[in-house]
Coordinates of C-alpha atoms in Angstrom, one line a residue:
X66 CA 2.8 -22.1 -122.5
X67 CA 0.9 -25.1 -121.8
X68 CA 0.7 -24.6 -118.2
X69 CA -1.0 -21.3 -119.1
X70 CA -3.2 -22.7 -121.3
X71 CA -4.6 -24.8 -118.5
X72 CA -4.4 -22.0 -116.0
X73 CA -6.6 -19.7 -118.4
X74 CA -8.9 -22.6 -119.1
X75 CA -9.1 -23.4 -115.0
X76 CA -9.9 -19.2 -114.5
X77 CA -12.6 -19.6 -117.3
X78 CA -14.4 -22.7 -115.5
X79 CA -14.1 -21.2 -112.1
X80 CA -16.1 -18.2 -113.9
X81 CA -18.6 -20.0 -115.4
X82 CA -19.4 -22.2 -112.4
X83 CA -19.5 -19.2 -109.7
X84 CA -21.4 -17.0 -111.8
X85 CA -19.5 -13.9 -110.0
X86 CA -17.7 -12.1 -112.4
X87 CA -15.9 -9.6 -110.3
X88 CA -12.1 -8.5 -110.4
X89 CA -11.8 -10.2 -106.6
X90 CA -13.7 -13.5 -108.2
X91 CA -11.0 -13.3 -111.4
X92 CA -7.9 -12.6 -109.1
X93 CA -9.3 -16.0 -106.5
X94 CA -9.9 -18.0 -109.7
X95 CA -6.0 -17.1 -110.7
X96 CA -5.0 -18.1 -107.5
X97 CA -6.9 -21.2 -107.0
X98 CA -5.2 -22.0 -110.7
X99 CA -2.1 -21.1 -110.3
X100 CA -2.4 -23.8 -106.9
X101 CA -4.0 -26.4 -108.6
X102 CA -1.1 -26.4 -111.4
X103 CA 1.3 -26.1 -109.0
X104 CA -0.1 -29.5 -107.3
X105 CA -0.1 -31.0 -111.2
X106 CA 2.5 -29.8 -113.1
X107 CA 4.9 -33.1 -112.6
X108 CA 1.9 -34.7 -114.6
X109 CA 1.9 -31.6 -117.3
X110 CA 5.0 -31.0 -118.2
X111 CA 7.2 -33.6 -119.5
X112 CA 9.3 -34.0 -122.4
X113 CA 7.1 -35.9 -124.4
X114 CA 4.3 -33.7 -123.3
X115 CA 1.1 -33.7 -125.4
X116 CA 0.5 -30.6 -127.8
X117 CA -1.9 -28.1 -127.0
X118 CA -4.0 -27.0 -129.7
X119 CA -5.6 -23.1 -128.4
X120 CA -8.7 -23.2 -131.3
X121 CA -9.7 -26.6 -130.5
X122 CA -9.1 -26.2 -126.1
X123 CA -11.5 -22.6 -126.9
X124 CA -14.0 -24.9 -128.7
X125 CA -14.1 -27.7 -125.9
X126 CA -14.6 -24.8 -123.2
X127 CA -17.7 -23.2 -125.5
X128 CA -19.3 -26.4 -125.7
X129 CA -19.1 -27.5 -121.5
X130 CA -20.7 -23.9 -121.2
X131 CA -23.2 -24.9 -123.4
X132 CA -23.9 -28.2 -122.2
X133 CA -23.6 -27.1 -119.1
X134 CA -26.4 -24.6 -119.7
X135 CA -28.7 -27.2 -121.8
X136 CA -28.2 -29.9 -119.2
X137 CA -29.2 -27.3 -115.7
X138 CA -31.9 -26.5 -117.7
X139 CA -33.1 -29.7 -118.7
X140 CA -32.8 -30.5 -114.4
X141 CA -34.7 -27.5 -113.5
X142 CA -37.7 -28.7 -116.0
X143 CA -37.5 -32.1 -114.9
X144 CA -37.7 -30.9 -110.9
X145 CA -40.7 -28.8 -111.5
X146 CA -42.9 -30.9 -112.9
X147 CA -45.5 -32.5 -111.0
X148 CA -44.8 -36.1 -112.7
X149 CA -40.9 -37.0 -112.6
X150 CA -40.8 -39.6 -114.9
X151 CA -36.8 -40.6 -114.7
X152 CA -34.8 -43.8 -115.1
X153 CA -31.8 -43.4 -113.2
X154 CA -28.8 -45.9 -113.7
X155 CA -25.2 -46.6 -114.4
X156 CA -24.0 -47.0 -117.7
X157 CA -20.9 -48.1 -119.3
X158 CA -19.0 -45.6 -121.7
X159 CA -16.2 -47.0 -123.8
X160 CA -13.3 -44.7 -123.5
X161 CA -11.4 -43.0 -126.9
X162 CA -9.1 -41.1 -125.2
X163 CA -6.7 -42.6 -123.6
X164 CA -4.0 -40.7 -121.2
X165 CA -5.0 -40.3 -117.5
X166 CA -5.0 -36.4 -117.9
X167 CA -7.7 -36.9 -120.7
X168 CA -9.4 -39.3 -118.8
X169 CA -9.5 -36.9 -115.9
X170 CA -10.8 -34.0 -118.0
X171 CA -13.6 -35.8 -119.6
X172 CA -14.4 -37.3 -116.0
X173 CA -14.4 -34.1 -114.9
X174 CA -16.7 -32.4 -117.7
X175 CA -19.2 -35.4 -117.5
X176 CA -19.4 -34.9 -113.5
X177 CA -19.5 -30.8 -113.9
X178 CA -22.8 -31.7 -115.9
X179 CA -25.6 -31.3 -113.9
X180 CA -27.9 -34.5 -114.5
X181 CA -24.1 -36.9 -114.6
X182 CA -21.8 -38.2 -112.8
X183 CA -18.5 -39.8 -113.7
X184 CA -18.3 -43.0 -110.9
X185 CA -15.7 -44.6 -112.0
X186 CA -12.7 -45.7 -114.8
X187 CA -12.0 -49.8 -115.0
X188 CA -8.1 -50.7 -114.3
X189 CA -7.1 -51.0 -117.9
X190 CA -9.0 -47.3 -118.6
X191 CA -10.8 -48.7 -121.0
X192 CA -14.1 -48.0 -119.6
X193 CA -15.8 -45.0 -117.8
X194 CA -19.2 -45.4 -115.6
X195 CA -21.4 -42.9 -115.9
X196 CA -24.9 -42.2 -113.5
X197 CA -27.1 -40.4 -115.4
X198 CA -30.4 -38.5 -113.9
X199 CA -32.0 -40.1 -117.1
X200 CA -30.9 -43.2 -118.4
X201 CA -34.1 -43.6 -120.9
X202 CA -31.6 -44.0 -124.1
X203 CA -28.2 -44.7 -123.1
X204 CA -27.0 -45.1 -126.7
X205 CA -28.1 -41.6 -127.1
X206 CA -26.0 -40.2 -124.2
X207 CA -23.2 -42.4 -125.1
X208 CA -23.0 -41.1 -128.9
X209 CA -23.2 -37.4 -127.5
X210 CA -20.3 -37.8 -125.2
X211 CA -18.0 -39.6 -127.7
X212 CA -19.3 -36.7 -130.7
X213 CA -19.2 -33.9 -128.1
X214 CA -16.8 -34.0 -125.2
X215 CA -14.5 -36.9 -126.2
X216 CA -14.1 -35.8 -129.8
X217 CA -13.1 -32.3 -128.5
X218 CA -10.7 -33.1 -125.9
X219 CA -8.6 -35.3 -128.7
X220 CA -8.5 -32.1 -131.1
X221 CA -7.4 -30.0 -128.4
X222 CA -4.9 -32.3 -126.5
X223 CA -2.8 -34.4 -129.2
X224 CA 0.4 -36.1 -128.1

């Protein structure tokens, strides 16, 4: 059930970040699922797997479309103006969640982000780097990861 879970939630993502919602787009986005879990799975299923909770995974995938969608938007009105007035940097987010695979996926979700990038996770995994496009209030971006994609990914994955 899990696997299928992350399968569906892989199809959905490949959807939203082609744009192409064909029945040849659907049936490559199965496919390139079905490979990617098949390349994971010893990492996924274990016996004291972590519980997969569908409301709270459905809520986490609404709210990377929507940042997803405020934060290319946000790029495109930065690139067009005459004036960019940015402060680019590297921050440093303290991690919440603390597996590898929900490491990963919030890695992941920041780097899908247009305007982010994960960089990298300190040994102990206590501690993400993030480069943002706009670094202007870091406390800011660092409470809207931990309210928004952090605080989803512990409702929907719990141990």
């Amino acid at each position: 059930m899990t696997l299928f879970l992350i399968g569906s939630l892989f199809v959905i993502i490949w959807l939203a970040i082609s744009a192409s919602y064909t029945l040849a787009n659907l049936l490559l986005g199965i496919v390139i699922a079905a490979l990617s879990l098949g390349l994971i799975r010893h990492q996924i299923v274990r016996s004291d797997s972590r519980r997969v909770h569908v409301i709270p995974l459905l809520s986490l995938v609404v709210l990377f479309i929507k940042e997803l969608a405020l934060s290319a938007w946000t790029v495109a009105r930065l690139v067009v103006r005459p004036k960019i007035e940015l402060k680019p940097g590297i921050f440093a987010y303290p991690l919440t969640v603390q597996g590898d695979f929900e490491i990963a996926l919030l890695a992941n979700l920041i780097t899908l982000t247009p305007g982010t990038l994960s960089v990298d996770v300190t040994d102990d995994r206590k501690t993400l780097y993030v480069h943002a496009l706009d670094c202007s209030d870091v406390e800011a971006t660092r409470k809207s990861i931990a309210a928004g994609f952090e605080r989803k990914i512990m409702e929907a994955f719990t141990r």
